[in-house]
XYZ file of C-alpha atoms in Angstrom:
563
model
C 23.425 -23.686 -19.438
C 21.767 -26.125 -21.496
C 22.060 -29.694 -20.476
C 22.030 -32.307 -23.631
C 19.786 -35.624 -23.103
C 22.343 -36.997 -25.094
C 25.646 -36.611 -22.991
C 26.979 -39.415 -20.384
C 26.090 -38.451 -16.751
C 30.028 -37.740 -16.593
C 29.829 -34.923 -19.269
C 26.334 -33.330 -18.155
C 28.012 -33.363 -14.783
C 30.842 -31.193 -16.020
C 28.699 -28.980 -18.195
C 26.578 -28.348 -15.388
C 29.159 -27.203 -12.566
C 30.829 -25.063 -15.893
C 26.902 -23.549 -15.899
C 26.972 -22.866 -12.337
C 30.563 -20.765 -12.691
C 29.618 -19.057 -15.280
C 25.734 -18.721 -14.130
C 24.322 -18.307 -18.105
C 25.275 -18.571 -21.292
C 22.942 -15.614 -22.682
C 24.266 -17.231 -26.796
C 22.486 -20.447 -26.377
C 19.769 -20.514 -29.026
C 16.127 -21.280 -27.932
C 13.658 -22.345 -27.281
C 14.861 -25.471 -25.767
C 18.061 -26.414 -28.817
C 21.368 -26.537 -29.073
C 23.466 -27.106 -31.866
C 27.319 -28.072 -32.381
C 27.973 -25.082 -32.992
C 26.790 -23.442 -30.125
C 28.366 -25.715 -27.813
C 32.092 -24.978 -29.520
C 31.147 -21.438 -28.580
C 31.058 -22.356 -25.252
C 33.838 -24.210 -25.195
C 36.271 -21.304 -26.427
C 34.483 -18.898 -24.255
C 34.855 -21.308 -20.623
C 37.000 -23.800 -21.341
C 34.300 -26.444 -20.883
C 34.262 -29.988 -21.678
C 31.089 -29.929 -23.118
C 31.765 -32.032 -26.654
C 30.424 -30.464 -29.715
C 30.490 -33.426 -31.641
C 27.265 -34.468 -30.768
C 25.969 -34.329 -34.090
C 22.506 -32.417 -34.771
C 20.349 -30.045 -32.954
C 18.678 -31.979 -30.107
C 16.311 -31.582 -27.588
C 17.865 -30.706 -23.934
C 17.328 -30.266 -20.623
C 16.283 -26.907 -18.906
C 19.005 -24.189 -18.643
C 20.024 -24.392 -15.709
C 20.964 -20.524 -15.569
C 17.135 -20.153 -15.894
C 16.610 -21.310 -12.948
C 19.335 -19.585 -11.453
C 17.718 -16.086 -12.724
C 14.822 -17.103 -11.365
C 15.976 -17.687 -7.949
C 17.305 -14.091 -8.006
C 13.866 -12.530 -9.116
C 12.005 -14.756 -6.352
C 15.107 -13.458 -3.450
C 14.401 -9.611 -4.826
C 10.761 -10.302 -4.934
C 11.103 -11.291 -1.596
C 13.492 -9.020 -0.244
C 11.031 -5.694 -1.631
C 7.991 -7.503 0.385
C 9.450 -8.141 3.302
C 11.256 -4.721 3.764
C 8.418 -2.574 2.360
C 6.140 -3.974 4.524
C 8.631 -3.060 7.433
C 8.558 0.138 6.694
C 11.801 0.561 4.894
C 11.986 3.210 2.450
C 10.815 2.064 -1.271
C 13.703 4.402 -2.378
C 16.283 2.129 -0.588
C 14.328 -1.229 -0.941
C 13.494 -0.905 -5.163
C 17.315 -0.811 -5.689
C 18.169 -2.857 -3.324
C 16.052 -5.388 -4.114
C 17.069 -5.225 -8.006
C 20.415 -5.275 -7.356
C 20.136 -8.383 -5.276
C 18.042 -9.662 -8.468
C 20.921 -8.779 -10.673
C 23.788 -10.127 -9.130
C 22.393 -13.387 -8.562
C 21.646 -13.995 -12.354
C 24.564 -12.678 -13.224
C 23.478 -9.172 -14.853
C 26.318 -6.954 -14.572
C 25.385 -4.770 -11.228
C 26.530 -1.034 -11.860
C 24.732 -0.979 -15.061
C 21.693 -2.455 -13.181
C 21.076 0.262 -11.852
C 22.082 3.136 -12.993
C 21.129 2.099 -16.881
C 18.168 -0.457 -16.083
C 16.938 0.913 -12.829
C 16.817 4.236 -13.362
C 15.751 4.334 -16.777
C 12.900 2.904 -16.001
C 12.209 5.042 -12.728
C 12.817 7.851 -14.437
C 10.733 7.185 -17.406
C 7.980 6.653 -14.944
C 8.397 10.562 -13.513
C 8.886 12.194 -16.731
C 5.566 10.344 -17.752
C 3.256 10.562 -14.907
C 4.638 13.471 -12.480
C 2.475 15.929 -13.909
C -0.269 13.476 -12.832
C 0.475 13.143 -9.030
C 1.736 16.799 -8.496
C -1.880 17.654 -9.945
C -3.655 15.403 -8.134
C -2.224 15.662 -4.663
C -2.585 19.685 -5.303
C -6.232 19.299 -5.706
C -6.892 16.577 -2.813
C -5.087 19.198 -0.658
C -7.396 22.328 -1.775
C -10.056 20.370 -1.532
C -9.354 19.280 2.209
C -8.291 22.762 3.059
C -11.391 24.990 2.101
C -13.944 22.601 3.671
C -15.403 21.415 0.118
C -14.758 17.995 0.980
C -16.221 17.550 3.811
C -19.128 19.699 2.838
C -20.095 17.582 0.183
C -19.515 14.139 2.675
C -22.066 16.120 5.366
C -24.366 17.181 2.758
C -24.645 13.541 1.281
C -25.073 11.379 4.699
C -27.052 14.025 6.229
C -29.350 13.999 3.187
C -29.658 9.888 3.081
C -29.810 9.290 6.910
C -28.672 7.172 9.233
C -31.374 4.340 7.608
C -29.192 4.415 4.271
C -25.530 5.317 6.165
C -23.452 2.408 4.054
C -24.840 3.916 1.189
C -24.782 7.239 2.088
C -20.672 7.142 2.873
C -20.574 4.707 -0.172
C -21.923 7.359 -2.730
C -19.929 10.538 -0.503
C -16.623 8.164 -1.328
C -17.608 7.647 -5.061
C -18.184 11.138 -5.294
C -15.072 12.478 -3.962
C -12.863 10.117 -6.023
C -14.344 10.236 -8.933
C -14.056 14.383 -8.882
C -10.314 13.964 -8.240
C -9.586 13.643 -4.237
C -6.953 11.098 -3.698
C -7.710 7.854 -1.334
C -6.210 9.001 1.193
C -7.679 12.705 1.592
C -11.005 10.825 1.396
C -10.375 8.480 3.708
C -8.940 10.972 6.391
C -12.269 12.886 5.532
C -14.719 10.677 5.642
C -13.888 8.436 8.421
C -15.390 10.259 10.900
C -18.503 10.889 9.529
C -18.959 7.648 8.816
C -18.568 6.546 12.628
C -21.263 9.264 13.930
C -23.499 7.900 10.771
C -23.049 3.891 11.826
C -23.249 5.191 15.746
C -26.416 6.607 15.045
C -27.656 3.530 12.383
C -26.270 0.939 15.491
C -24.056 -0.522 12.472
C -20.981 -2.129 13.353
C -18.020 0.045 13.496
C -15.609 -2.534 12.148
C -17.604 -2.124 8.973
C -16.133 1.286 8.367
C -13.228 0.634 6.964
C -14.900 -1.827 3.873
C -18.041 0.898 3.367
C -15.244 3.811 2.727
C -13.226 0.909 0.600
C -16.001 0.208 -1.367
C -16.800 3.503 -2.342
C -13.039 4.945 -3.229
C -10.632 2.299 -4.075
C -12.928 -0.075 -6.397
C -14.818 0.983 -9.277
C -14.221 4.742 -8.987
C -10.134 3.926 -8.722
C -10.799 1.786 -12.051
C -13.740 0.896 -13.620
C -15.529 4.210 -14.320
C -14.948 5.862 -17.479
C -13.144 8.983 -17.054
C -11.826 8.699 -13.831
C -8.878 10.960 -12.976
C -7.550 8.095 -10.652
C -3.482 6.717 -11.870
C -4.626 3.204 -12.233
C -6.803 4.557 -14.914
C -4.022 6.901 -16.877
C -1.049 4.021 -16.871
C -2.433 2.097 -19.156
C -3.026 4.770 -22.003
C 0.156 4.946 -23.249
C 0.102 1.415 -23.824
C -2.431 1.479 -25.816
C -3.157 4.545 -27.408
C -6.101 5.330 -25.274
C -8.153 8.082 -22.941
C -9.430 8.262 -19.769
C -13.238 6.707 -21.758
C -11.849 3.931 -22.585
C -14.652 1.345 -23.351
C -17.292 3.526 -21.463
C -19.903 0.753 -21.336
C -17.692 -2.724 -19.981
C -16.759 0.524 -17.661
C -20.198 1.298 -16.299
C -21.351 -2.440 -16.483
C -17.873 -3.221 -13.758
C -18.477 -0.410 -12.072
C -22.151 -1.344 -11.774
C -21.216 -5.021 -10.647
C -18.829 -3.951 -8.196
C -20.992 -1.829 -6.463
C -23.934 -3.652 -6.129
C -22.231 -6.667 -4.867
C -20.306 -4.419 -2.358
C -23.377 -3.223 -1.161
C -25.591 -6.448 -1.094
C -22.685 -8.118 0.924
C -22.004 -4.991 3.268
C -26.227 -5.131 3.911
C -26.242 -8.781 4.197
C -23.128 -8.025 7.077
C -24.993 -5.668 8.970
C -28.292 -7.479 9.336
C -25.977 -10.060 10.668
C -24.803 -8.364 13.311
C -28.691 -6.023 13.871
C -29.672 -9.795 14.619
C -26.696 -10.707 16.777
C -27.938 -7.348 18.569
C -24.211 -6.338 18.007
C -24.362 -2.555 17.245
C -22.447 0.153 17.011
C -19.618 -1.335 19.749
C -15.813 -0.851 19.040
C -13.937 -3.872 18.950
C -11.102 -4.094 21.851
C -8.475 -3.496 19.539
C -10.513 -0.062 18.158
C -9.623 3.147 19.461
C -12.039 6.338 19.640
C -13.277 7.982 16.696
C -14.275 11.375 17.168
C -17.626 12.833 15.585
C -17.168 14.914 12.583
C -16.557 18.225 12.527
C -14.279 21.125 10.758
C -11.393 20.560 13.348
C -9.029 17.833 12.681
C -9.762 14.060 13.915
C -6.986 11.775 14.558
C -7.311 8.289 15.674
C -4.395 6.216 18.009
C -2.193 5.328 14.634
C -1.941 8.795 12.917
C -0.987 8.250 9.318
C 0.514 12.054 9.539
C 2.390 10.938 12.568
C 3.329 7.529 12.080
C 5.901 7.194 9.617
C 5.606 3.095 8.739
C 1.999 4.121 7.724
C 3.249 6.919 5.948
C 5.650 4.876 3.858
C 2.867 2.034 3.047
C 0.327 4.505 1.560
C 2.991 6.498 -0.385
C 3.327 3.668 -2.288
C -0.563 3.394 -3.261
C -1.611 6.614 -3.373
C -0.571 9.897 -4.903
C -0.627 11.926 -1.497
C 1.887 11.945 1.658
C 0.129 12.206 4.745
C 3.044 14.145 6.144
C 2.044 17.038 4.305
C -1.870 16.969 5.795
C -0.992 18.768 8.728
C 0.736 21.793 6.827
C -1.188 25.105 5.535
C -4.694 25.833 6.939
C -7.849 23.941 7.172
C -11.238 25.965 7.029
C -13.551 26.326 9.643
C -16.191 27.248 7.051
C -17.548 24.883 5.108
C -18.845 26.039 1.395
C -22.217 25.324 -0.139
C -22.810 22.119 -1.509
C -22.821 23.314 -5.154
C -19.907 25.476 -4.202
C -17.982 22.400 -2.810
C -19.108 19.702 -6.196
C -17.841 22.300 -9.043
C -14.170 21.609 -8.759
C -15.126 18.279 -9.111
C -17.859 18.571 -12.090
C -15.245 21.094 -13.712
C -12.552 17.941 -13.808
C -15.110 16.049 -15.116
C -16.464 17.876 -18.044
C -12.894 19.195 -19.114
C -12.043 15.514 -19.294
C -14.537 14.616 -21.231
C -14.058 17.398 -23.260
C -10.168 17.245 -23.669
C -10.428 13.849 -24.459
C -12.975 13.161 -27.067
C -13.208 17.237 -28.740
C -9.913 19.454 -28.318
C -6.907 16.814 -28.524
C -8.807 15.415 -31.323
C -9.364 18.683 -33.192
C -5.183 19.956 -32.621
C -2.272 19.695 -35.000
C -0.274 17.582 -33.554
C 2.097 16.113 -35.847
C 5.034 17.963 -34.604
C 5.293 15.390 -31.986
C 6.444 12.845 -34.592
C 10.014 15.336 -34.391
C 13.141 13.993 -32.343
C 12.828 17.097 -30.331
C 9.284 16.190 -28.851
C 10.564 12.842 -28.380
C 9.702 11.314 -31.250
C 5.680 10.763 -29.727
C 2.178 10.186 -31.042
C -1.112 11.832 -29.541
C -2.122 8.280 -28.877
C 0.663 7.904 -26.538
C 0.198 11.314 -24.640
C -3.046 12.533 -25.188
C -4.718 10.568 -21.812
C -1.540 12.178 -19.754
C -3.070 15.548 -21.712
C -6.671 15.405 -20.724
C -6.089 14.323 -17.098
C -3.705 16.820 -16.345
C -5.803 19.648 -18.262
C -8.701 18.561 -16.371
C -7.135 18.625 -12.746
C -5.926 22.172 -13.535
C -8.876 23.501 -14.316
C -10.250 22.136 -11.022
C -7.562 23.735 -9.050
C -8.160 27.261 -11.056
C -11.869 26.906 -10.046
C -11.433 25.256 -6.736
C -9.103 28.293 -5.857
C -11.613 30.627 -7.331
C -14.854 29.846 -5.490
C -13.033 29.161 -2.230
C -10.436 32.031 -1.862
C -11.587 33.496 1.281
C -11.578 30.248 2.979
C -8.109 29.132 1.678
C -6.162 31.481 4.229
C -3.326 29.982 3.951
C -3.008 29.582 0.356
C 0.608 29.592 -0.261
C 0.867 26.997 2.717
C -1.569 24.914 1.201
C -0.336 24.731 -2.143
C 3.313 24.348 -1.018
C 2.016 21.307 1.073
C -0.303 19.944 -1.811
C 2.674 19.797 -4.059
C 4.870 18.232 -1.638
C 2.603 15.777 -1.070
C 3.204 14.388 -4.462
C 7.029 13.649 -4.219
C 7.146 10.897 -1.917
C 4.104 9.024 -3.703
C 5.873 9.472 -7.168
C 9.817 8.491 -6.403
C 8.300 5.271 -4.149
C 6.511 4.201 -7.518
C 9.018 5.267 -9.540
C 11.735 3.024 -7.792
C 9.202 -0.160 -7.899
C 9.171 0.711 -11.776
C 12.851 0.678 -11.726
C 12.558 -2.583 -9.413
C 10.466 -4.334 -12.338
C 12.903 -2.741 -15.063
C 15.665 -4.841 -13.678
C 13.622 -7.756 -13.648
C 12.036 -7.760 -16.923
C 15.728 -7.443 -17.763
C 16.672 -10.695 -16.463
C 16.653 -13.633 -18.896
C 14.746 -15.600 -16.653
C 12.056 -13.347 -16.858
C 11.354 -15.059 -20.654
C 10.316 -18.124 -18.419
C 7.682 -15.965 -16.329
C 6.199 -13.935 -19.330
C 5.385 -17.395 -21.290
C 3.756 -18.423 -18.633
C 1.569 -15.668 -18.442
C 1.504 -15.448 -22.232
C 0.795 -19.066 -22.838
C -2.481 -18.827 -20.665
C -5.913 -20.209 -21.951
C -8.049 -17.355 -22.503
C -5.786 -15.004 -25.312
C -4.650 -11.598 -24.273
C -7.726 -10.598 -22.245
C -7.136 -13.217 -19.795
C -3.495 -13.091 -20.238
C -3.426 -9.507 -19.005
C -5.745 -10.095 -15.954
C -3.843 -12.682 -14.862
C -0.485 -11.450 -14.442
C -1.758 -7.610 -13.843
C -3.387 -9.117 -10.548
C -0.207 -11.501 -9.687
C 2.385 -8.797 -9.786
C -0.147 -5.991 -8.051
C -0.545 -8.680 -5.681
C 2.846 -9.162 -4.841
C 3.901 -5.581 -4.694
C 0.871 -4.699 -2.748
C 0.028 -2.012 -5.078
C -2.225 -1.136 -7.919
C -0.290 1.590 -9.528
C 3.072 -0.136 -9.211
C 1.642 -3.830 -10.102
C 0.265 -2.289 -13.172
C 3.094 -0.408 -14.271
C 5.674 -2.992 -13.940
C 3.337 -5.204 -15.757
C 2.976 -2.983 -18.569
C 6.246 -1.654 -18.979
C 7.414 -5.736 -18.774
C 4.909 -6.677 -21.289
C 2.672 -3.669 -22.279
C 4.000 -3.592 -25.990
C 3.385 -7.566 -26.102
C -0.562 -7.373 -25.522
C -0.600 -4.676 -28.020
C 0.385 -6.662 -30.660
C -1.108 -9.680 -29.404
C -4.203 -7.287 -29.335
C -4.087 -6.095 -32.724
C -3.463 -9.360 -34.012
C -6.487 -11.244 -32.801
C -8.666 -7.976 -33.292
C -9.358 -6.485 -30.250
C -10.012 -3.357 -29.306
C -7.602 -1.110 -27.227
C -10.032 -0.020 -24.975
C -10.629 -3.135 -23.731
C -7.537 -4.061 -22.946
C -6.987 -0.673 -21.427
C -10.253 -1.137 -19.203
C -9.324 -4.720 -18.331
C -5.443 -3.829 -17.055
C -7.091 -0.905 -15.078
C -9.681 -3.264 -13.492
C -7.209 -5.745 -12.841
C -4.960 -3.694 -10.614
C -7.151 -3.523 -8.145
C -8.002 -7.335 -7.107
C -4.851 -9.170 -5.509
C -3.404 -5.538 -4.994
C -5.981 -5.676 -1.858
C -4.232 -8.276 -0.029
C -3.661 -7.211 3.423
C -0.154 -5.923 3.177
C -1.794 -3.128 0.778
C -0.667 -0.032 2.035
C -4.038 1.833 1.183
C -5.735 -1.391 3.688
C -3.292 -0.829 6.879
C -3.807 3.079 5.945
C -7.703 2.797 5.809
C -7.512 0.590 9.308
C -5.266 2.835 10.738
C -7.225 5.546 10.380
C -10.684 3.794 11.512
C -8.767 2.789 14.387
C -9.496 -1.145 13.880
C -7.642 -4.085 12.803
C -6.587 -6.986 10.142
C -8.545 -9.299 12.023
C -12.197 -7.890 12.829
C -12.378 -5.872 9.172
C -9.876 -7.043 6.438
C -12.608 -10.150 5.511
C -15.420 -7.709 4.548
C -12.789 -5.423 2.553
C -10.936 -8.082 1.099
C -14.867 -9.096 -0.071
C -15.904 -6.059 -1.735
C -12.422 -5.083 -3.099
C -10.941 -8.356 -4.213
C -14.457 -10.366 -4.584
C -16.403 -7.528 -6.380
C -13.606 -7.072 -8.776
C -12.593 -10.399 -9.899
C -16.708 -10.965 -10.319
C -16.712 -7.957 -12.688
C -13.471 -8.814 -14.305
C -14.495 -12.209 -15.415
C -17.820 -10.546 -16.547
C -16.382 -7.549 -18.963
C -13.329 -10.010 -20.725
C -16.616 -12.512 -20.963
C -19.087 -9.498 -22.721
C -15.817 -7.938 -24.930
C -14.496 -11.135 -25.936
C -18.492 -11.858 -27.282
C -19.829 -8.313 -27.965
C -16.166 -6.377 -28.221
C -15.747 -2.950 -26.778
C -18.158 -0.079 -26.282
């Protein structure tokens, strides 16, 4: 409730207990006024003793039930952080959380969630399934017929052991830009970075930010044409593809990794100096040498089901499923292994800036297509045209060492579900709250920020991936809060889609790489260290090496534009 300046302490007192029975008065005009006849409203409606005879529209106090909403998103905020991180499901925390959200600003709860929540979650699925069911498919081909690690072998074998940061750098690069989730990579390439650093006498507690480096920064979002979610969410935002603004792309990307590697060299001549080497910490555990056979280290991702339900929400693969159907114990050649990966590529590119382009599709325009654009599905299009292809050639070139295909495939698409619903119910978590009134307080604030729209989107992309510990989920709630805003605000002071598309993909992945970032405890799981000998050199090249890059493209597009 609003709170007139003008009313004896006697009166404001009474209006402001009525407030606190009632919670909000969702009629009250804004910003910031109230008139007579306004408060006679809400003296039919709750009997309160507010007068209305106060004469004109005056300035007041802050509503009170503001506050009160806010409270609510803060205790759901709260509540999703502190369970998630647990390891309660997302599927019972989202809701959960929401509904908490709901009922103490006073949003009717029922309708919370099954017209708020769910509409949102579900909107998320229909939009983006194809995506992850694609993606974890071809992660889990990949892993099965030996390709991957053929082309991580082929890549630190033919760098050496004087070059092994950038050799697993470049192998990780590689394998996510061609498709491979983070996680498949991770599991993959783990262990071949350990018998690289044993044999450079590099630390192993660097592992963990070398592999980081090289698949969840700029090949999860700066590079053009990366298959990666954090690059697809924000197309239908803004009428984009996968290229968006190919140069600011290259120019991150370029930033990101050099700085990475500068401060991963500077690191190990640290510790070559210190005389350090190779040595596991005391909280490490073993890390086998690579090889086709499986390598597991004490915390098992697979195995360990709080892992499993902290990387299902930042990555598009269940590690559940990594154990099902049949890995290879042949590895293909290395051109064998990379044409999956340049086939994605090249029918990206090709989907994206030649076919889509060239079809007829105004029938999309009709009710019974949803009432679409190309704009608004054509990124979805090209991604999910692109991973196909990869599978059909993947499957082609490597049939006699998928022996298990059936298994394989029934595994790789399983893999997918988890990944999906967990993101889908922190969509529906950020439905609910963009649905709360107080939320108007919380998008000003990120609206009203120096800087325009540019800035405006960085900002609260990295606060809310931040807080939800997750790229993909930080960005879509962000979006799908306030993704039609920055377009217009966009259009309106000229700039180009693609920028904003680049600089909401970039943006995911800084504060999303705080340590409660499911892909982090993952990665350290699986290098067998912890929080407190590695997290500072990957919280350096992920969160350092992106907000550097960040603050360089908005600087270059808001001078030069996009390109």
């Amino acid at each position: 409730m609003l709170v007139p300046y003008a009313l004896s302490k006697a009166e404001q007192k009474t209006c402001f207990h009525e407030a606190l029975r009632r919670q909000r008065f969702p009629w009250l005009e804004r910003p910031g006024y109230v008139t007579p006849a306004t408060l006679g409203r809400v003296d039919a409606l709750s009997g309160a003793s507010c007068p209305a005879s106060i004469g004109s529209t005056r300035k007041v106090f802050l509503m009170v039930a503001d506050w009160i909403g806010l409270v609510g998103i803060l205790a759901g905020l709260g509540l999703l952080i502190t369970l998630a991180y647990r390891g309660w499901s997302v599927l019972l925390v989202g809701p959960a959380a929401a509904l908490v959200a709901a009922a103490i600003a006073g949003e009717p709860l029922l309708a919370s969630w099954t017209q708020t929540f769910m509409s949102g979650a579900a909107g998320f699925v229909a939009q983006f399934f194809p995506l992850f069911l694609l993606g974890a498919l071809f992660g889990k081909l990949m892993d099965d017929s030996g390709s991957a690690l053929s082309i991580a072998h082929v890549l630190t074998r033919a760098l050496g052991s004087e070059h092994a940061i950038l050799a697993v750098v470049i192998a990780c690069a590689l394998l996510t830009f061609g498709g491979i989730s983070l996680f498949v990579v991770a599991f993959v390439v783990v262990p071949v970075a350990a018998a690289l650093f044993r044999r450079a006498e590099i630390p192993h507690r660097l592992i963990p930010a070398t592999v980081a480096l090289g698949a969840f920064t700029f090949t999860m979002t700066a590079m053009p044409g990366t298959p990666a979610i954090q690059n697809a969410i924000p197309m239908p935002w803004f009428g984009t593809t996968p290229f968006a603004a190919p140069g600011l792309g290259l120019i991150a990307a370029a930033i990101m990794l050099l700085f990475g590697l500068w401060w991963l060299g500077r690191v190990a001549a640290q510790a070559r100096r210190r005389g350090e080497g190779y040595r596991t910490t005391p909280e490490s555990v073993a890390i086998g040498e690579p090889s086709g056979t499986n390598v597991r280290s004490a915390a098992d991702p697979a195995e360990d089901r709080l892992l499993r339900e902290r990387v299902s929400t930042t990555d598009v693969f269940d590690p559940a499923e990594c154990e099902h159907g049949q890995r290879s114990t042949q590895q293909p050649h290395f051109a064998l292994a990379v044409l999956p990966m340049v086939v994605v590529v090249l029918t990206n590119l090709l989907m994206s800036l030649a076919v889509l382009p060239w079809l007829d599709t105004d029938f999309l325009a009709e009710a019974a297509w949803g009432s679409t654009s190309l704009a608004a599905v054509g990124g979805i299009w090209s991604v999910a045209t692109a991973l196909l292809a990869g599978i059909l050639t993947l499957i082609a070139v490597n049939l006699r060492r998928l022996t298990a295909l059936r298994a394989s495939m029934n595994a790789g698409a399983n893999a997918s579900v988890l990944p999906v619903m967990n993101t889908a119910s922190m969509v529906g978590f950020g439905a609910v709250i963009a649905a709360v009134p107080a939320f108007e307080l919380v998008s000003a604030a990120f609206l009203s920020l120096d800087g325009g729209p540019l800035v405006s989107l960085a900002v609260a992309t990295n606060v809310i991936a931040g807080i939800t510990g997750s790229a993909s989920g930080g960005l879509m709630i962000t979006l799908q809060a306030l993704g039609e805003t920055y377009a217009e605000l966009a259009s309106a002071a000229g700039i180009d889609p693609e920028l904003m598309h680049r600089v909401a993909a970039i943006a995911s992945g800084g504060l999303s790489s705080l340590p409660h970032n499911g892909a982090v405890v993952t990665l350290l799981a699986i290098a067998g260290v912890g929080h407190k000998g590695s997290y500072r050199d990957i919280a350096v090249v992920m969160l350092g090496g992106t907000l550097i890059a960040l603050v360089a493209i908005i600087s270059i597009g808001q001078v030069f534009g996009s390109f």
